Amino acid sequence: MTKTTASFWIQELLLQPHAEGGYFRETGHSPELIVTEDRLERYLYSNILFLLTADNPSHFHRLKSDEVWYFHEGSTLTIHLLHPDGRYEAVRMGRHPENGELFQFTVPKGVIFGSSIEGQSGDFALVSCMVSPGFDYRDFELLPYDVLLKYYPDCGNVLEKLAYKKLPRDCFRNEQV
């Protein structure tokens, strides 16, 4: 069996760079719309394919919706969660449940999270994510290092790795966590 690479999957699945890091492509959404608590219309759910590499992690961000992750291929992935109560949690996803790795995990709405591949350059993980209510960039916020450090001072190591020091252009900066 030929070993697949991140480049293979990026090309094969027509993935594009994502502002939070990694590569993605929306694969669909529900035909139904719902009205959220803040009176905005959203799809009932939306789906993406998402690929991360050891060199291109998912930086800390927050959604107003739950996000369910499904592991498909590649190296073990760690989802790093910063809970509103100040607690840090790491959840490992992969193909080895005997090592505590999960095939599926739900990130609760309002929890700040990022994801990384612990490995060598070239290592990757391919997952799909389902967001409900459906993803909308108006419900997405990237959170920079300096803001996160104020609220999570004991998480300096993971913040160094997964928090942007300077947010990409055109991204919303939130001063409050």
Coordinates of N, CA and C in Angstrom, one line a residue:
M1 N 0.8 -1.2 0.0 CA 0.0 0.0 0.0 C 0.9 1.2 0.0
T2 N 0.6 2.2 -0.9 CA 1.4 3.4 -1.0 C 1.0 4.4 0.2
K3 N 2.0 4.9 0.8 CA 1.7 5.9 1.9 C 1.3 7.2 1.3
T4 N 0.1 7.7 1.7 CA -0.4 9.0 1.2 C 0.3 10.1 2.0
T5 N 0.3 11.2 1.4 CA 0.9 12.4 2.0 C -0.1 13.5 2.1
A6 N 0.2 14.5 2.9 CA -0.7 15.7 3.0 C -0.9 16.3 1.6
S7 N 0.2 16.5 0.8 CA 0.0 17.0 -0.5 C -0.9 16.2 -1.4
F8 N -0.9 14.9 -1.3 CA -1.8 14.1 -2.0 C -3.3 14.4 -1.7
W9 N -3.6 14.5 -0.3 CA -4.9 14.7 0.1 C -5.4 16.2 -0.2
I10 N -4.5 17.1 -0.1 CA -4.8 18.5 -0.4 C -5.3 18.6 -1.9
Q11 N -4.5 18.0 -2.7 CA -4.8 18.0 -4.2 C -6.0 17.2 -4.5
E12 N -6.1 16.0 -4.0 CA -7.2 15.0 -4.3 C -8.5 15.6 -3.8
L13 N -8.5 16.2 -2.7 CA -9.8 16.7 -2.1 C -10.1 18.1 -2.3
L14 N -9.2 18.8 -3.1 CA -9.4 20.2 -3.5 C -9.5 21.1 -2.3
L15 N -8.6 20.9 -1.3 CA -8.5 21.7 -0.1 C -7.8 23.0 -0.3
Q16 N -8.3 24.0 0.5 CA -7.7 25.4 0.4 C -7.3 25.8 1.8
P17 N -6.3 26.7 1.9 CA -5.8 27.2 3.2 C -7.0 27.8 4.0
H18 N -7.0 27.6 5.3 CA -8.0 28.1 6.2 C -7.3 29.2 7.1
A19 N -8.0 30.2 7.4 CA -7.5 31.3 8.3 C -7.0 30.8 9.6
E20 N -7.6 29.8 10.2 CA -7.1 29.3 11.5 C -5.9 28.4 11.4
G21 N -5.6 28.0 10.1 CA -4.5 27.1 9.9 C -5.0 25.8 9.2
G22 N -4.2 25.0 8.6 CA -4.6 23.8 8.0 C -5.3 24.1 6.6
Y23 N -5.9 23.1 6.1 CA -6.6 23.2 4.8 C -8.0 22.6 4.9
F24 N -8.9 23.1 4.1 CA -10.3 22.7 4.3 C -11.1 22.8 3.0
R25 N -12.2 22.2 2.9 CA -13.2 22.4 1.9 C -14.6 22.1 2.5
E26 N -15.5 23.0 2.3 CA -16.9 22.7 2.7 C -17.4 21.6 1.8
T27 N -18.1 20.6 2.4 CA -18.6 19.4 1.6 C -20.1 19.4 1.6
G28 N -20.7 20.3 2.4 CA -22.2 20.3 2.3 C -22.8 20.9 3.6
H29 N -24.1 21.1 3.5 CA -24.8 21.6 4.6 C -26.3 21.2 4.5
S30 N -27.0 21.3 5.6 CA -28.4 20.9 5.5 C -29.2 21.8 4.6
P31 N -30.3 21.3 4.0 CA -31.2 22.2 3.2 C -32.0 23.1 4.1
E32 N -32.2 22.7 5.4 CA -33.0 23.5 6.3 C -32.2 24.6 7.0
L33 N -32.9 25.7 7.2 CA -32.4 26.8 7.9 C -33.1 26.9 9.3
I34 N -32.3 27.4 10.3 CA -33.0 27.6 11.6 C -32.6 29.0 12.0
V35 N -33.3 29.5 13.0 CA -33.0 30.9 13.6 C -32.4 30.6 14.9
T36 N -31.2 31.2 15.1 CA -30.4 31.0 16.3 C -30.9 31.9 17.4
E37 N -30.3 31.8 18.6 CA -30.7 32.6 19.8 C -30.5 34.1 19.5
D38 N -29.5 34.4 18.7 CA -29.3 35.9 18.3 C -30.1 36.3 17.1
R39 N -31.1 35.5 16.7 CA -32.0 35.8 15.6 C -31.4 35.8 14.3
L40 N -30.3 35.0 14.1 CA -29.7 34.9 12.8 C -30.0 33.6 12.1
E41 N -30.2 33.6 10.8 CA -30.5 32.3 10.1 C -29.2 31.6 9.9
R42 N -29.2 30.3 10.2 CA -28.0 29.4 10.0 C -28.6 28.1 9.4
Y43 N -27.7 27.4 8.7 CA -28.1 26.0 8.3 C -28.2 25.2 9.6
L44 N -29.0 24.2 9.6 CA -29.1 23.3 10.7 C -27.7 22.7 11.0
Y45 N -26.9 22.3 10.0 CA -25.6 21.8 10.2 C -24.8 22.1 8.9
S46 N -23.4 22.1 9.0 CA -22.6 22.1 7.9 C -21.4 21.2 8.1
N47 N -20.8 20.8 7.0 CA -19.7 19.8 7.0 C -18.5 20.3 6.2
I48 N -17.3 20.0 6.7 CA -16.0 20.3 6.0 C -15.1 19.0 6.1
L49 N -14.2 18.9 5.1 CA -13.0 18.1 5.3 C -11.9 19.1 5.8
F50 N -11.0 18.6 6.6 CA -10.0 19.4 7.3 C -8.8 18.7 7.4
L51 N -7.7 19.2 7.0 CA -6.4 18.6 7.1 C -5.4 19.5 7.8
L52 N -4.7 18.9 8.8 CA -3.7 19.6 9.5 C -2.3 18.9 9.3
T53 N -1.3 19.7 9.4 CA 0.1 19.1 9.3 C 0.8 19.5 10.6
A54 N 2.0 18.8 10.8 CA 2.8 19.1 11.9 C 3.3 20.6 11.9
D55 N 3.4 21.1 10.7 CA 3.9 22.5 10.4 C 2.8 23.5 10.3
N56 N 1.5 23.0 10.2 CA 0.4 23.9 9.9 C -0.8 23.5 10.8
P57 N -0.7 23.9 12.1 CA -1.8 23.5 13.0 C -3.0 24.4 12.9
S58 N -4.0 24.0 13.7 CA -5.2 24.9 13.8 C -5.0 25.8 15.0
H59 N -5.0 27.1 14.8 CA -4.7 28.0 15.9 C -6.0 28.3 16.7
F60 N -5.8 28.8 17.9 CA -6.9 28.9 18.9 C -8.0 29.8 18.3
H61 N -9.2 29.3 18.4 CA -10.3 30.0 17.9 C -11.6 29.6 18.7
R62 N -12.7 30.2 18.5 CA -13.9 29.9 19.2 C -15.1 30.0 18.3
L63 N -16.0 29.1 18.4 CA -17.3 29.1 17.6 C -18.5 29.2 18.5
K64 N -19.6 29.7 18.0 CA -20.8 29.8 18.7 C -21.7 28.5 18.6
S65 N -21.1 27.5 17.9 CA -21.8 26.2 17.7 C -20.9 25.1 18.1
D66 N -21.6 24.0 18.4 CA -20.8 22.7 18.7 C -20.2 22.3 17.4
E67 N -19.0 21.6 17.5 CA -18.3 21.1 16.3 C -17.9 19.7 16.6
V68 N -18.4 18.8 15.8 CA -18.1 17.3 15.9 C -17.0 17.0 15.0
W69 N -15.9 16.4 15.5 CA -14.7 16.0 14.7 C -14.8 14.5 14.5
Y70 N -14.4 14.0 13.2 CA -14.4 12.6 12.9 C -13.0 12.4 12.3
F71 N -12.2 11.5 12.9 CA -10.9 11.1 12.4 C -11.0 10.2 11.2
H72 N -10.1 10.4 10.2 CA -10.1 9.5 9.0 C -8.8 8.9 8.7
E73 N -7.7 9.7 8.7 CA -6.5 9.3 8.2 C -5.3 10.0 8.8
G74 N -4.1 9.4 8.9 CA -2.9 10.1 9.2 C -2.5 9.9 10.7
S75 N -1.7 10.8 11.2 CA -1.1 10.8 12.5 C -2.1 11.2 13.6
T76 N -1.7 10.9 14.8 CA -2.5 11.3 15.9 C -2.6 12.8 16.0
L77 N -3.9 13.3 16.3 CA -4.2 14.7 16.3 C -4.6 15.0 17.8
T78 N -4.1 16.1 18.3 CA -4.5 16.6 19.6 C -5.4 17.8 19.5
I79 N -6.6 17.8 20.1 CA -7.4 19.0 20.2 C -7.1 19.6 21.6
H80 N -6.7 20.8 21.6 CA -6.4 21.5 22.8 C -7.6 22.5 23.2
L81 N -8.2 22.3 24.3 CA -9.4 23.0 24.7 C -9.1 23.9 25.9
L82 N -9.5 25.2 25.8 CA -9.4 26.2 26.9 C -10.8 26.5 27.3
H83 N -11.2 25.9 28.4 CA -12.6 26.0 28.9 C -12.9 27.4 29.5
P84 N -14.1 27.9 29.5 CA -14.4 29.2 30.1 C -14.1 29.3 31.6
D85 N -14.0 28.1 32.3 CA -13.7 28.2 33.7 C -12.2 28.2 33.9
G86 N -11.4 28.3 32.9 CA -9.9 28.4 33.0 C -9.2 27.0 32.9
R87 N -10.0 26.0 32.7 CA -9.4 24.6 32.7 C -8.9 24.3 31.3
Y88 N -7.7 23.7 31.2 CA -7.1 23.2 30.0 C -7.4 21.7 29.8
E89 N -7.7 21.2 28.6 CA -8.0 19.8 28.4 C -7.3 19.5 27.0
A90 N -6.7 18.3 26.9 CA -6.2 17.8 25.6 C -6.9 16.5 25.3
V91 N -7.4 16.4 24.1 CA -8.1 15.2 23.6 C -7.4 14.7 22.4
R92 N -7.0 13.4 22.4 CA -6.3 12.8 21.3 C -7.2 12.1 20.4
M93 N -7.0 12.3 19.1 CA -7.8 11.6 18.1 C -6.9 10.8 17.2
G94 N -7.3 9.6 16.8 CA -6.4 8.8 16.0 C -7.0 7.4 15.8
R95 N -6.2 6.5 15.3 CA -6.6 5.1 15.0 C -6.2 4.1 16.1
H96 N -5.9 4.6 17.3 CA -5.4 3.7 18.3 C -6.3 3.9 19.6
P97 N -7.5 3.3 19.6 CA -8.3 3.5 20.8 C -7.7 2.8 22.1
E98 N -6.9 1.8 21.9 CA -6.2 1.2 23.0 C -5.2 2.2 23.7
N99 N -4.9 3.3 23.0 CA -4.0 4.3 23.6 C -4.8 5.6 24.0
G100 N -6.1 5.4 24.1 CA -7.0 6.5 24.5 C -7.4 7.5 23.4
E101 N -7.0 7.1 22.1 CA -7.4 8.0 21.0 C -8.8 7.8 20.6
L102 N -9.5 8.8 20.2 CA -10.9 8.8 19.8 C -11.0 8.9 18.3
F103 N -12.1 8.3 17.8 CA -12.4 8.4 16.4 C -13.3 9.6 16.2
Q104 N -14.0 10.1 17.3 CA -15.0 11.1 17.2 C -15.0 11.9 18.5
F105 N -15.1 13.3 18.4 CA -15.1 14.1 19.6 C -15.9 15.4 19.3
T106 N -16.7 15.8 20.2 CA -17.5 17.1 20.1 C -16.8 18.2 20.9
V107 N -16.5 19.3 20.2 CA -16.0 20.5 20.9 C -17.2 21.3 21.2
P108 N -17.5 21.6 22.5 CA -18.7 22.4 22.9 C -18.6 23.8 22.4
K109 N -19.7 24.4 22.1 CA -19.8 25.8 21.6 C -19.2 26.7 22.8
G110 N -18.5 27.7 22.4 CA -18.0 28.7 23.4 C -16.6 28.3 24.0
V111 N -16.1 27.1 23.7 CA -14.8 26.6 24.2 C -13.8 27.1 23.2
I112 N -12.7 27.7 23.6 CA -11.6 28.0 22.7 C -10.8 26.8 22.5
F113 N -10.4 26.6 21.2 CA -9.7 25.4 20.9 C -8.8 25.5 19.7
G114 N -7.8 24.7 19.6 CA -6.9 24.6 18.5 C -6.4 23.2 18.4
S115 N -5.8 22.8 17.3 CA -5.4 21.4 17.2 C -4.0 21.3 16.6
S116 N -3.3 20.2 16.9 CA -1.9 20.0 16.5 C -1.7 18.5 16.2
I117 N -0.7 18.3 15.3 CA -0.1 17.0 15.1 C 1.2 16.9 15.8
E118 N 1.4 16.0 16.6 CA 2.7 15.8 17.3 C 3.5 14.8 16.4
G119 N 4.4 15.4 15.7 CA 5.2 14.5 14.8 C 6.2 15.3 14.1
Q120 N 6.7 14.7 13.0 CA 7.7 15.3 12.2 C 7.1 16.1 11.1
S121 N 7.9 16.9 10.5 CA 7.5 17.7 9.3 C 7.0 16.7 8.3
G122 N 5.9 16.9 7.7 CA 5.3 16.0 6.7 C 4.2 15.1 7.3
D123 N 4.1 15.0 8.7 CA 3.0 14.3 9.3 C 1.7 15.1 9.2
F124 N 0.6 14.4 9.0 CA -0.7 15.1 8.8 C -1.8 14.3 9.5
A125 N -2.9 14.9 9.6 CA -4.2 14.2 10.0 C -5.3 14.8 9.1
L126 N -6.1 13.9 8.6 CA -7.3 14.2 7.9 C -8.5 13.9 8.7
V127 N -9.4 14.9 8.9 CA -10.6 14.7 9.7 C -11.8 15.4 8.9
S128 N -13.0 15.1 9.3 CA -14.1 15.9 8.9 C -14.7 16.5 10.1
C129 N -15.4 17.7 9.9 CA -16.0 18.4 11.0 C -17.4 18.7 10.6
M130 N -18.3 18.5 11.6 CA -19.7 18.9 11.4 C -20.1 20.0 12.5
V131 N -20.6 21.1 12.0 CA -20.9 22.2 12.9 C -22.4 22.3 13.0
S132 N -23.0 22.4 14.2 CA -24.4 22.6 14.3 C -24.7 23.6 15.4
P133 N -25.5 24.6 15.2 CA -26.0 25.1 13.9 C -24.8 25.4 13.0
G134 N -25.1 25.4 11.7 CA -24.0 25.5 10.7 C -23.0 26.6 10.8
F135 N -21.8 26.3 10.3 CA -20.7 27.3 10.4 C -21.1 28.6 9.6
D136 N -20.7 29.7 10.2 CA -20.8 31.0 9.6 C -19.6 31.8 10.1
Y137 N -18.9 32.5 9.2 CA -17.7 33.3 9.7 C -18.1 34.3 10.7
R138 N -19.3 34.8 10.7 CA -19.7 35.7 11.8 C -19.7 35.1 13.2
D139 N -19.7 33.8 13.3 CA -19.7 33.1 14.5 C -18.3 32.5 14.9
F140 N -17.3 33.0 14.2 CA -16.0 32.4 14.3 C -15.0 33.6 14.7
E141 N -14.2 33.3 15.8 CA -13.3 34.3 16.2 C -11.9 33.7 16.5
L142 N -10.9 34.2 15.9 CA -9.5 33.8 16.2 C -9.1 34.7 17.4
L143 N -8.4 34.0 18.3 CA -8.0 34.7 19.6 C -6.4 34.8 19.6
P144 N -5.8 36.0 19.7 CA -4.4 36.1 19.7 C -3.7 35.7 21.0
Y145 N -2.4 35.5 20.9 CA -1.6 35.1 22.1 C -1.7 36.0 23.3
D146 N -1.6 37.3 23.1 CA -1.6 38.3 24.2 C -2.9 38.3 25.0
V147 N -4.0 38.2 24.3 CA -5.3 38.1 25.0 C -5.4 36.8 25.7
L148 N -5.1 35.7 25.1 CA -5.3 34.4 25.7 C -4.4 34.2 27.0
L149 N -3.2 34.8 26.9 CA -2.2 34.7 28.0 C -2.8 35.4 29.3
K150 N -3.6 36.4 29.1 CA -4.2 37.1 30.3 C -5.2 36.2 31.0
Y151 N -5.9 35.4 30.2 CA -6.9 34.5 30.8 C -6.5 33.1 31.1
Y152 N -5.4 32.7 30.5 CA -4.9 31.3 30.6 C -3.4 31.4 30.9
P153 N -2.9 32.0 32.0 CA -1.5 32.2 32.2 C -0.7 30.9 32.4
D154 N -1.4 29.9 32.8 CA -0.7 28.6 33.1 C -0.6 27.7 31.8
C155 N -1.0 28.3 30.7 CA -1.0 27.5 29.4 C 0.0 28.1 28.4
G156 N 1.0 28.7 28.9 CA 2.0 29.4 28.0 C 2.6 28.5 27.0
N157 N 2.9 27.2 27.3 CA 3.6 26.4 26.3 C 2.6 26.1 25.1
V158 N 1.4 25.7 25.4 CA 0.5 25.5 24.3 C 0.1 26.7 23.5
L159 N 0.0 27.9 24.3 CA -0.3 29.1 23.6 C 0.8 29.5 22.6
E160 N 2.1 29.3 23.0 CA 3.2 29.5 22.2 C 3.1 28.8 20.9
K161 N 2.6 27.6 20.9 CA 2.5 26.7 19.8 C 1.2 27.0 18.9
L162 N 0.1 27.4 19.5 CA -1.2 27.4 18.8 C -1.9 28.8 18.8
A163 N -1.3 29.8 19.4 CA -1.9 31.1 19.3 C -1.1 32.0 18.4
Y164 N -1.8 32.7 17.5 CA -1.1 33.6 16.6 C -0.6 34.8 17.5
K165 N 0.6 35.2 17.2 CA 1.2 36.4 17.8 C 0.5 37.6 17.2
K166 N 0.4 37.5 15.9 CA -0.3 38.5 15.1 C -1.3 37.8 14.2
L167 N -2.6 38.2 14.3 CA -3.7 37.6 13.6 C -3.5 37.8 12.1
P168 N -3.9 36.9 11.3 CA -3.9 37.1 9.8 C -4.8 38.3 9.5
R169 N -4.5 38.9 8.4 CA -5.2 40.1 7.9 C -6.7 39.8 7.8
D170 N -7.6 40.7 8.1 CA -9.0 40.6 8.0 C -9.7 39.7 9.0
C171 N -9.0 39.3 10.1 CA -9.6 38.5 11.1 C -10.0 39.3 12.3
F172 N -11.1 38.9 12.9 CA -11.7 39.7 14.0 C -10.8 39.4 15.2
R173 N -10.4 40.4 15.9 CA -9.6 40.3 17.2 C -10.5 40.6 18.3
N174 N -10.6 39.6 19.2 CA -11.4 39.8 20.4 C -10.5 40.1 21.6
E175 N -10.8 41.2 22.3 CA -10.0 41.6 23.5 C -10.5 40.9 24.7
Q176 N -11.6 40.3 24.7 CA -12.2 39.6 25.9 C -12.4 38.2 25.6
V177 N -12.1 37.4 26.6 CA -12.3 35.9 26.5 C -13.5 35.6 27.3

